[in-house]
mmCIF file of C-alpha atoms in Angstrom:
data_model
loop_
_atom_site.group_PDB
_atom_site.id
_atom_site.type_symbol
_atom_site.label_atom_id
_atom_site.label_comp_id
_atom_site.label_asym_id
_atom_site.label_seq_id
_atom_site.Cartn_x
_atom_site.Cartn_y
_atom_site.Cartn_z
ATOM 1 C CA UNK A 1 -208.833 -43.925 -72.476
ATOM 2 C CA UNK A 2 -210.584 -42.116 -75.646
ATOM 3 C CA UNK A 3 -213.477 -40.757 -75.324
ATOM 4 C CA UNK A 4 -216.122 -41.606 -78.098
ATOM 5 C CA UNK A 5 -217.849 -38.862 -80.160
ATOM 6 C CA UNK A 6 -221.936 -38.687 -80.507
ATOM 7 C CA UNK A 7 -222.654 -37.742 -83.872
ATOM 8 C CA UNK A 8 -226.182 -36.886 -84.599
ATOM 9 C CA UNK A 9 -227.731 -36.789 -88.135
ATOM 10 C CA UNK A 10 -230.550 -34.707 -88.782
ATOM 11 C CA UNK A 11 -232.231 -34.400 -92.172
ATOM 12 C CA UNK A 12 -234.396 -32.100 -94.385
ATOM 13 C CA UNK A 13 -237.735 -31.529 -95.883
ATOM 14 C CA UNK A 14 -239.374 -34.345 -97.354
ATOM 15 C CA UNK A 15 -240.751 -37.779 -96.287
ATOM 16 C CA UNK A 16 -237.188 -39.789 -95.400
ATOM 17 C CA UNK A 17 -236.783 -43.144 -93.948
ATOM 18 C CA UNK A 18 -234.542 -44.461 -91.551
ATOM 19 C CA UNK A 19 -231.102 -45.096 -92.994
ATOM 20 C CA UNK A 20 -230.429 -41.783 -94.831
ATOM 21 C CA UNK A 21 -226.995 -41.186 -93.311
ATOM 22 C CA UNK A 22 -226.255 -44.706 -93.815
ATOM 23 C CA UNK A 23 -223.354 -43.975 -96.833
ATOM 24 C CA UNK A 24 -222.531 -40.871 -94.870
ATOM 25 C CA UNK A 25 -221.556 -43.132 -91.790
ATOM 26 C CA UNK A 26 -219.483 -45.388 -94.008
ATOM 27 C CA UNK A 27 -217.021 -42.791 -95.536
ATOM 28 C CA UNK A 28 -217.108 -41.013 -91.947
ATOM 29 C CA UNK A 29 -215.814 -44.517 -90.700
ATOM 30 C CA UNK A 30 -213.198 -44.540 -93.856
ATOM 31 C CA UNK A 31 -211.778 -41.416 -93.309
ATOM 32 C CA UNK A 32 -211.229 -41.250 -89.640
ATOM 33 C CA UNK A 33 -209.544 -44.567 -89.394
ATOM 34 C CA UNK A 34 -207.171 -43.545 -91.819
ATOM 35 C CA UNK A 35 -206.189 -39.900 -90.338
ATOM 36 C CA UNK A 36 -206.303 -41.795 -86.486
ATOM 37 C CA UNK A 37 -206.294 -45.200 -87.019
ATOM 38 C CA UNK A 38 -202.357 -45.298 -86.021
ATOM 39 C CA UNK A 39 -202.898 -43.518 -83.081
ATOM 40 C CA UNK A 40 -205.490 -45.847 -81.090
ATOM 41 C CA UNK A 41 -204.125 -47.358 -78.315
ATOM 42 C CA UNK A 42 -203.232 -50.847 -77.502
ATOM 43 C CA UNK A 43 -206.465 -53.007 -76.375
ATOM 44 C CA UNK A 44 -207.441 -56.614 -75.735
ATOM 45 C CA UNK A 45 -211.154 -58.258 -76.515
ATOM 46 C CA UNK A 46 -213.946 -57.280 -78.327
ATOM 47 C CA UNK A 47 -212.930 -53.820 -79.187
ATOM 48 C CA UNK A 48 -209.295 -54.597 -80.668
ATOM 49 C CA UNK A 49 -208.952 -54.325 -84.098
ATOM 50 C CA UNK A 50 -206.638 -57.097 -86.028
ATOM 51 C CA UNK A 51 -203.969 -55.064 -85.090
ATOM 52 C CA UNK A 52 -204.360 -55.365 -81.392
ATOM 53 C CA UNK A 53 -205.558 -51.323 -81.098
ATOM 54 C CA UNK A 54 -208.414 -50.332 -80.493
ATOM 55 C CA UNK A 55 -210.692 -50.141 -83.706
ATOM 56 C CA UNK A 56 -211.183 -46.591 -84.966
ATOM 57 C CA UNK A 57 -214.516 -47.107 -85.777
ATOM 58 C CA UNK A 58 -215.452 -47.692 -82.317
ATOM 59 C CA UNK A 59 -214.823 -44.052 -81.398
ATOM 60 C CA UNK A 60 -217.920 -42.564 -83.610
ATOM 61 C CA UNK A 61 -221.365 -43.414 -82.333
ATOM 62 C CA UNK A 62 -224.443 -42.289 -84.679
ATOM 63 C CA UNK A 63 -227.672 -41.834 -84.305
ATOM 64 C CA UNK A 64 -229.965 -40.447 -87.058
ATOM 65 C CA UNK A 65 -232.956 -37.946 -85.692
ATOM 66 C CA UNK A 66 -235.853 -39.340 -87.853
ATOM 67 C CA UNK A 67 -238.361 -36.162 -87.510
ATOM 68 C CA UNK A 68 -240.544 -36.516 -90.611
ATOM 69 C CA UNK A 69 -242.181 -39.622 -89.008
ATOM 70 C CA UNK A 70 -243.376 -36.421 -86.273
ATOM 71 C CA UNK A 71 -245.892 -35.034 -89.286
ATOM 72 C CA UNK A 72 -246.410 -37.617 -91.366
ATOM 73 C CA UNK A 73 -249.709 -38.778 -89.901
ATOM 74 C CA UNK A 74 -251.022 -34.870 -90.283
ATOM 75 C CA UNK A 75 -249.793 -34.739 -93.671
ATOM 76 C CA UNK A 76 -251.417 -38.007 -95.010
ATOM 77 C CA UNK A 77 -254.809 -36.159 -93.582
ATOM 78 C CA UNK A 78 -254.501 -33.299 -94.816
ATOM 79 C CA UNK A 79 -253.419 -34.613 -97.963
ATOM 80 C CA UNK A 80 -256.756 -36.921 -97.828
ATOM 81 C CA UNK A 81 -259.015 -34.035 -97.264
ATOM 82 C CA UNK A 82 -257.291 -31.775 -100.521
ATOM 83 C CA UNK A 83 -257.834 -34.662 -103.238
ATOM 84 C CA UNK A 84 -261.758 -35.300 -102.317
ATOM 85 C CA UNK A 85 -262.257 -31.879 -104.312
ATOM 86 C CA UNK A 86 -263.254 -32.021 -107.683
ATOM 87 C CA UNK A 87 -261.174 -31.263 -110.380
ATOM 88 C CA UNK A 88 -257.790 -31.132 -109.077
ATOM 89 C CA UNK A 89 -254.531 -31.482 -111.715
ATOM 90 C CA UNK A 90 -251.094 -32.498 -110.995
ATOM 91 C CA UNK A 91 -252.324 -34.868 -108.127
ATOM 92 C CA UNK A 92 -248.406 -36.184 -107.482
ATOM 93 C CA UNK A 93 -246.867 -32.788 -107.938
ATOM 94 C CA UNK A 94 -249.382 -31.525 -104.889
ATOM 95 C CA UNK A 95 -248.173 -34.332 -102.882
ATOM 96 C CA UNK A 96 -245.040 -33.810 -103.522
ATOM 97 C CA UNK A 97 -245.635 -30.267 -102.500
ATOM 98 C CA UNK A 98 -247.873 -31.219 -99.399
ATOM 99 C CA UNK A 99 -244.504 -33.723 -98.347
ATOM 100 C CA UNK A 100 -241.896 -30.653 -98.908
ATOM 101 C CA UNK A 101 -243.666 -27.400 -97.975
ATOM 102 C CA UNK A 102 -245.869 -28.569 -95.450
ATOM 103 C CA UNK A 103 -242.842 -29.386 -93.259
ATOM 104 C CA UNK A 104 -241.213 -26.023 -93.479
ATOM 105 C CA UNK A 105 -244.685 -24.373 -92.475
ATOM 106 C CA UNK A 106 -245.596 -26.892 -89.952
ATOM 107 C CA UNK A 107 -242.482 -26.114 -88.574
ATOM 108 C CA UNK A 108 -242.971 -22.432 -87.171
ATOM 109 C CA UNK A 109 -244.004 -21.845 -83.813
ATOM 110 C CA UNK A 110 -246.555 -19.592 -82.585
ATOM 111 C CA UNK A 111 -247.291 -18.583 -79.210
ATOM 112 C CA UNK A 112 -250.427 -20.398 -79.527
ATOM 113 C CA UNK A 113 -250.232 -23.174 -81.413
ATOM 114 C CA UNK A 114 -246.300 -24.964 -81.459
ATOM 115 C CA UNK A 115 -247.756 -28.905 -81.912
ATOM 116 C CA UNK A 116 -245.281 -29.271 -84.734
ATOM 117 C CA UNK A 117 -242.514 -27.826 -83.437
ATOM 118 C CA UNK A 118 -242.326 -29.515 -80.288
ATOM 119 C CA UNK A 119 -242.744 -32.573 -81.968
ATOM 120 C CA UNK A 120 -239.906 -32.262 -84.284
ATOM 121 C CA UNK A 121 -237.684 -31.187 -81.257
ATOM 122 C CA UNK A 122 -238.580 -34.406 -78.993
ATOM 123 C CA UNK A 123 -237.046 -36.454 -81.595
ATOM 124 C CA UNK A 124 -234.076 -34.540 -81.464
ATOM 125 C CA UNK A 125 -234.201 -35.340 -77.762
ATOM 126 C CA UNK A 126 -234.767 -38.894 -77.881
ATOM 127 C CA UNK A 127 -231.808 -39.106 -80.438
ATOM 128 C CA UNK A 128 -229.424 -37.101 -78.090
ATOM 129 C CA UNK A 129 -230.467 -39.096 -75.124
ATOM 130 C CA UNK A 130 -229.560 -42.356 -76.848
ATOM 131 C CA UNK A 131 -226.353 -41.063 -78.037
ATOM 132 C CA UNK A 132 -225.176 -40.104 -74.325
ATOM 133 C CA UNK A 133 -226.724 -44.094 -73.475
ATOM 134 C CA UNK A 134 -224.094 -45.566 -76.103
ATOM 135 C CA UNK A 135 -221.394 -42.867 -75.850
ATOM 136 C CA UNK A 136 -221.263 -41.569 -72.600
ATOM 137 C CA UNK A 137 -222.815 -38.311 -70.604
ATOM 138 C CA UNK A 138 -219.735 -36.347 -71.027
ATOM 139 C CA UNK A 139 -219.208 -37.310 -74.863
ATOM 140 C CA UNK A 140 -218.391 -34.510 -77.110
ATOM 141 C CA UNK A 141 -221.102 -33.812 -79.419
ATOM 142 C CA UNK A 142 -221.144 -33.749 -83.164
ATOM 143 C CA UNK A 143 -223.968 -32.326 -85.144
ATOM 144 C CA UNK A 144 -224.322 -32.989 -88.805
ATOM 145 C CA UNK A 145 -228.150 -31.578 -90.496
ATOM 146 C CA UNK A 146 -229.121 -30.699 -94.119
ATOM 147 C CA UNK A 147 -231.351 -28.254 -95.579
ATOM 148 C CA UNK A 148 -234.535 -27.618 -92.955
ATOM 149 C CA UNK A 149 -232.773 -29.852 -90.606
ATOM 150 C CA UNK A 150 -229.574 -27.258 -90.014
ATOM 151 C CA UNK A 151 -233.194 -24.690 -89.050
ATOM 152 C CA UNK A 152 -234.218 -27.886 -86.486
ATOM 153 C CA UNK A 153 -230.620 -27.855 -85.312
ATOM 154 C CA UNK A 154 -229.867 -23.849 -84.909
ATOM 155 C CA UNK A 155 -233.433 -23.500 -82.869
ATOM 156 C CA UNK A 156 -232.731 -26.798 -80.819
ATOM 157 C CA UNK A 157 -229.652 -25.651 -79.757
ATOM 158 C CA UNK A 158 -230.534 -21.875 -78.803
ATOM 159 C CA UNK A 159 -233.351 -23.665 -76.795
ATOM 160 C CA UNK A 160 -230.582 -25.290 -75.184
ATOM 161 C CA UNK A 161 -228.757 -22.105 -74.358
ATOM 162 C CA UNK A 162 -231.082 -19.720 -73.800
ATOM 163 C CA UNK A 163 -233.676 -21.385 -71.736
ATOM 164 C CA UNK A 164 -235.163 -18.443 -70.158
ATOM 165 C CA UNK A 165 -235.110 -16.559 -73.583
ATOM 166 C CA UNK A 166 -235.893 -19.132 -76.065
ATOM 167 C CA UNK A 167 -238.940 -21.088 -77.763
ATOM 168 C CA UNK A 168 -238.819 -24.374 -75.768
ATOM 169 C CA UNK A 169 -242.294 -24.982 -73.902
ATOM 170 C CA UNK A 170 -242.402 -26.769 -70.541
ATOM 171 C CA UNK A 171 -243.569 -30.137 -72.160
ATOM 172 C CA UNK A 172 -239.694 -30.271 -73.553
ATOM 173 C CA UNK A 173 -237.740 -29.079 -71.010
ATOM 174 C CA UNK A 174 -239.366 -31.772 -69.214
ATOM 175 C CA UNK A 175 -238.138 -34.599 -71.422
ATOM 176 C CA UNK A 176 -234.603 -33.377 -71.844
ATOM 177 C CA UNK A 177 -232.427 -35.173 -68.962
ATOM 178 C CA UNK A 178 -229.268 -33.896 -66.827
ATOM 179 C CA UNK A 179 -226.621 -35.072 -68.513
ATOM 180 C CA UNK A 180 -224.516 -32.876 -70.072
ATOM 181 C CA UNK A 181 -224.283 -34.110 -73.695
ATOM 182 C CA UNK A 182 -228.124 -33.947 -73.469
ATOM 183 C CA UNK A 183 -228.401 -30.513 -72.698
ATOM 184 C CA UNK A 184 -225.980 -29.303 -75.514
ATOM 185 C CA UNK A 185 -222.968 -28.689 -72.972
ATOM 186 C CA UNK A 186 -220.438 -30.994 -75.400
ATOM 187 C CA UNK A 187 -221.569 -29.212 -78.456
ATOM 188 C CA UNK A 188 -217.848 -29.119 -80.713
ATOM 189 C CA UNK A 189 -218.943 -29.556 -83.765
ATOM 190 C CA UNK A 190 -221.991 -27.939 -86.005
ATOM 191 C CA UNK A 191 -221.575 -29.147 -89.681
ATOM 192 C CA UNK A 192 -224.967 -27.376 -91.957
ATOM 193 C CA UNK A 193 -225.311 -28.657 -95.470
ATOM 194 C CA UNK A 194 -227.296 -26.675 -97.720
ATOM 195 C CA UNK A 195 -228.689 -24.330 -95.439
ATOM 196 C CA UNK A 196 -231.693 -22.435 -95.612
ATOM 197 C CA UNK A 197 -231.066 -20.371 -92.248
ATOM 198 C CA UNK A 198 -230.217 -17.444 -94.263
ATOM 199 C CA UNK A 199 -233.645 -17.520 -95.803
ATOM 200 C CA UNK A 200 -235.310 -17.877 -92.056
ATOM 201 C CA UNK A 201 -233.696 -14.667 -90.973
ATOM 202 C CA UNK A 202 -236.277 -12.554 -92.960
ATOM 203 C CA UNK A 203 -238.607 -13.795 -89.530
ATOM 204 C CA UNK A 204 -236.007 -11.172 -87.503
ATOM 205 C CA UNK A 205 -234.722 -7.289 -87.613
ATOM 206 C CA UNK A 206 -231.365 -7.270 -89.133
ATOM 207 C CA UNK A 207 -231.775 -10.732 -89.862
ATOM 208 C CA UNK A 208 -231.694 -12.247 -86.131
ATOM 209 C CA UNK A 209 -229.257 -13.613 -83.677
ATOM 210 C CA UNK A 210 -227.466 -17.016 -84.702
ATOM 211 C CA UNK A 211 -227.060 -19.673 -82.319
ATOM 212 C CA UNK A 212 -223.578 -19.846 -79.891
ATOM 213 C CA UNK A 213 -221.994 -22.956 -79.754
ATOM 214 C CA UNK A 214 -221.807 -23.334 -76.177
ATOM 215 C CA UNK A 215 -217.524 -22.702 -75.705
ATOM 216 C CA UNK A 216 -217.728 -22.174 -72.126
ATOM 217 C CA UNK A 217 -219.875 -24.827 -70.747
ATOM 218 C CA UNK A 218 -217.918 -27.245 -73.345
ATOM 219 C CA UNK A 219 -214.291 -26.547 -71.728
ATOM 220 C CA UNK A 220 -215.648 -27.845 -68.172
ATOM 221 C CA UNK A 221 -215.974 -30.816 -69.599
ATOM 222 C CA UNK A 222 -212.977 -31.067 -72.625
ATOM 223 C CA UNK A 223 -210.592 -28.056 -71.448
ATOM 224 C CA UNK A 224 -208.691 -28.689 -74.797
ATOM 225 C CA UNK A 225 -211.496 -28.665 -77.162
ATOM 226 C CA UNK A 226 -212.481 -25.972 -79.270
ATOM 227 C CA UNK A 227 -215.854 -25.374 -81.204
ATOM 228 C CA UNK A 228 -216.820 -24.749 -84.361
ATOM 229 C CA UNK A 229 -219.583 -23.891 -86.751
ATOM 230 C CA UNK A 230 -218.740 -25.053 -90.692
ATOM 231 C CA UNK A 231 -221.255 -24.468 -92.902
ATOM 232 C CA UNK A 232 -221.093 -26.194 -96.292
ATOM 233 C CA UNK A 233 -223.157 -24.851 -99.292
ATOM 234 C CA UNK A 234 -222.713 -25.550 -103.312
ATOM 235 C CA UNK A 235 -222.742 -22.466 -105.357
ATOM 236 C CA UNK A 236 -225.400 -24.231 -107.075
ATOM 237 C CA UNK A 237 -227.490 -25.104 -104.796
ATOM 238 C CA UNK A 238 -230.407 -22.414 -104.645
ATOM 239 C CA UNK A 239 -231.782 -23.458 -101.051
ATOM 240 C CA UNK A 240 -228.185 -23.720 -99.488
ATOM 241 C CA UNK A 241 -226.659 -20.216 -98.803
ATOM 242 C CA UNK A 242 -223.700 -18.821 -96.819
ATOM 243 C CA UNK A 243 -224.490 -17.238 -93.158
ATOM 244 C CA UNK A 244 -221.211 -15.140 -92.212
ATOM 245 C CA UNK A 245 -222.530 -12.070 -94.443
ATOM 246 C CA UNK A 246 -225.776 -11.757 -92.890
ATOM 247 C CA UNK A 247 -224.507 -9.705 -89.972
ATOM 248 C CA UNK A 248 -221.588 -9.264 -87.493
ATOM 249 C CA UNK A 249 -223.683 -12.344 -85.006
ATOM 250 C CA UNK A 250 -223.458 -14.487 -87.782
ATOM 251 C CA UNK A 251 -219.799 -13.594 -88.700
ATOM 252 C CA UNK A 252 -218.692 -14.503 -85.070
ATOM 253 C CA UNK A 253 -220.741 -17.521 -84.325
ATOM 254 C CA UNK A 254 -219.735 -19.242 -87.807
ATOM 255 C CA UNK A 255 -216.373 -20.670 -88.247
ATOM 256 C CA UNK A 256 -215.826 -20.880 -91.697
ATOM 257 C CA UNK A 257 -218.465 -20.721 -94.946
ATOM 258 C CA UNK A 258 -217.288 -23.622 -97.212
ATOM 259 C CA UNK A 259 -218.242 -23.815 -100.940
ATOM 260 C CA UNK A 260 -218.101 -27.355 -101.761
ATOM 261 C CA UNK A 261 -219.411 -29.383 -105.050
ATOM 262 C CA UNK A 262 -221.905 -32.337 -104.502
ATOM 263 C CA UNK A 263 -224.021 -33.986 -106.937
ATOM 264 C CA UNK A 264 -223.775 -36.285 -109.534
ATOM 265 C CA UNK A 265 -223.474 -35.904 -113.467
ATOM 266 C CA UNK A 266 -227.028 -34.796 -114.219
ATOM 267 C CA UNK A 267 -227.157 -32.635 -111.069
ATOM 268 C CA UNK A 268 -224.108 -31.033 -109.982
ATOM 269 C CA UNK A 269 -224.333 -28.045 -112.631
ATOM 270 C CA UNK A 270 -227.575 -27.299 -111.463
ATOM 271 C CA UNK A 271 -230.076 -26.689 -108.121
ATOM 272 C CA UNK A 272 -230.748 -30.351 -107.542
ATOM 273 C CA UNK A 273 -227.206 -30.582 -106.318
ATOM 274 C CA UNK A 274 -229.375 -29.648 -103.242
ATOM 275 C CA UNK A 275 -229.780 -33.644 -102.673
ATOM 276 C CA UNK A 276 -226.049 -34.742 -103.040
ATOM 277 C CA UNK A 277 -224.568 -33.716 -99.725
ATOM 278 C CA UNK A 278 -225.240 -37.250 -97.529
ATOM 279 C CA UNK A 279 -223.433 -39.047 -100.486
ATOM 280 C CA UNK A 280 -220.757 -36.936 -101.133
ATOM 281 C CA UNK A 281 -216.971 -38.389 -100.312
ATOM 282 C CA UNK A 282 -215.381 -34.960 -100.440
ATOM 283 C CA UNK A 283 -217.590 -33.534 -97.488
ATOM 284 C CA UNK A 284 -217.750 -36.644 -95.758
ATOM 285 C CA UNK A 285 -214.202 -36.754 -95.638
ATOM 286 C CA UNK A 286 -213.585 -32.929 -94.652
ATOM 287 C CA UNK A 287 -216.475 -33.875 -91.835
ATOM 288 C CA UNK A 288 -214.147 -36.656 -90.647
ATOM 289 C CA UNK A 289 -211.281 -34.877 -90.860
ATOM 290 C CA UNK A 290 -212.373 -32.587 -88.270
ATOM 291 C CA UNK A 291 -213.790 -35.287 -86.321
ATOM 292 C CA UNK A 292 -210.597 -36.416 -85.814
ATOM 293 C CA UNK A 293 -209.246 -33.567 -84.449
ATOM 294 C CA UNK A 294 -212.093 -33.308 -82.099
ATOM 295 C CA UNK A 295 -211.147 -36.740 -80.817
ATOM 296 C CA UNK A 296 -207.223 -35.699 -80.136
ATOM 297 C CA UNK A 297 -208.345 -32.817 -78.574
ATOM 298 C CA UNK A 298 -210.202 -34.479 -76.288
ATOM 299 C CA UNK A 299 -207.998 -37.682 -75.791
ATOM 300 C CA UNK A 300 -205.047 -35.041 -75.431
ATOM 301 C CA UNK A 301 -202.885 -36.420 -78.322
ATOM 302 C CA UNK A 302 -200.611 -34.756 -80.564
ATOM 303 C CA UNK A 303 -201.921 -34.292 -83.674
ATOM 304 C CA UNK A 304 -200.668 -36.385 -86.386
ATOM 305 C CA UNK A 305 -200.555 -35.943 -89.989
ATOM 306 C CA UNK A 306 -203.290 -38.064 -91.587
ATOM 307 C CA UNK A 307 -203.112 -41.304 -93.882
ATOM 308 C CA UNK A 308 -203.027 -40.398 -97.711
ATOM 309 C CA UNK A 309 -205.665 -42.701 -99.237
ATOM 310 C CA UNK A 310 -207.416 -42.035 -102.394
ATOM 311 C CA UNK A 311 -211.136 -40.016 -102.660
ATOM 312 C CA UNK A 312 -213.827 -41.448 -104.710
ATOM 313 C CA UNK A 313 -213.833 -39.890 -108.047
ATOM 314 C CA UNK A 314 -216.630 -37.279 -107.880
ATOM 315 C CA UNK A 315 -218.419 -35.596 -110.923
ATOM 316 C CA UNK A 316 -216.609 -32.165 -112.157
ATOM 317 C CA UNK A 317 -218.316 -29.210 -111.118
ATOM 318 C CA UNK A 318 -218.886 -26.699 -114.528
ATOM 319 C CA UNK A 319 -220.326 -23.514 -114.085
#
């Protein structure tokens, strides 16, 4: 039978509620049912679609990794204890500021102090733990982040694969359980919107060592499945840069830099395209796309040539 694929979300800076992949999930759904739909196999019961296959949509399993909740309490205090001064301007710009930057520099960890850090990555490991609950132990892994949340993503995973050379403190290793989707062994696919990893790589000499999808440990358990690293940034987008020039690490852990164009009218000529990934059709469907080749891969089908359907009309990148 197919094997589902987990497909964690993870987002950015900012405060964000629960529900922010929610369009994202919807074209994902869209797309892959029209480039695999035809190839499900024949089912009975609950999970047959109306034409007696299995429905597509079954296959993809999401969870979101809601982090920001992690900080939020510290941030409201902190924020509490800046506006009792006297005399402060711009009172909802500094919040807004306090909500953005504070979760970047929160974020670091220190040898000392790593509250924030952990915190962040134990939501990451409740999310993964549910996904191998709904989708199996053994279910390949999809990984889908945006802006500070590709950062959360990278570090996770090197936790993951360098355990005895790697940031994660005893109180996480702890929490993350033995199967292998949990500890990063089905890794396939790394999709990072927007990135600012190129900007964290001023922290390390010659701009540090990127994160290896984990190949080896992933062909125990899907011999025919390949990783891959895609990182999507708009040439607009001044927090969102490509990774493969920053050394020859980068160049061979990184598939393929992809410009892309996101936004809407009023922002896709300029930097607040930053925001338009999650509801962009074109990248949800070139995500999809290669979530459906993940899925033959690890089902063992031929590949097929996808359904043609239309994309959403998407504003016209100038510029």
């Amino acid at each position: 039978m197919p094997h589902p694929i987990a497909i964690a979300f993870i987002h950015g800076i900012g405060r964000t509620k629960p529900g922010y992949s929610a369009g994202m999930q919807r074209a994902l759904k869209r797309r892959f049912a029209a480039c695999a739909g035809k190839e499900m196999p024949a089912v009975r019961g609950r999970r047959a679609g109306r034409d007696g296959r299995l429905d597509p949509c079954s296959q993809l399993v999401f969870e979101e990794v809601n982090w920001s909740a992690a900080l939020q309490y510290r941030e409201n205090s902190l924020w509490r204890r800046l506006r009792a001064a006297d005399g402060m301007r711009y009172g909802k710009l500094r919040r807004f500021l306090v909500d953005f930057a504070a979760d970047a520099i929160a974020y670091q960890p220190a040898v000392s102090e790593r509250t924030a850090y952990d915190a962040i990555h134990r939501e990451v490991a409740a999310t993964l733990a549910r996904l191998a609950d709904r989708a199996g132990p053994r279910a390949p892994l999809c990984i889908i982040a945006h802006s500070l949340g590709t950062v959360i993503a990278s570090n996770y995973v090197y936790d993951l694969v360098k355990r005895h050379d790697s940031f994660m403190g005893r109180s996480m290793s702890t929490r993350i359980n033995g199967t292998p989707l949990e500890r990063g062994e089905t890794l396939a696919l790394l999709y990072t919107m927007g990135s600012p990893i190129a900007l964290w790589s001023l922290r390390y000499p010659r701009f540090g060592e990127p994160v290896r999808l984990p190949a080896q440990s992933l062909a125990r358990h899907h011999p025919s499945l390949e990783t891959a690293w895609i990182n999507l940034y708009d040439p607009d987008d001044i927090v969102g840069y490509a990774l493969r020039p920053l050394n020859a690490a980068y160049r061979a852990a990184v598939t393929e830099d992809r410009p892309v164009g996101v936004g809407w009218l009023l922002t896709s000529w300029n930097p607040l395209c930053h925001l338009g990934y999650w509801n962009n059709a074109g990248v949800a469907d070139q995500i999809a796309e290669s979530l459906a080749g993940v899925w033959r891969q690890s089902t063992g089908l031929a590949v097929a040539e996808p359904e043609r359907i239309p994309r959403v009309a998407r504003a016209r990148k100038t510029g």
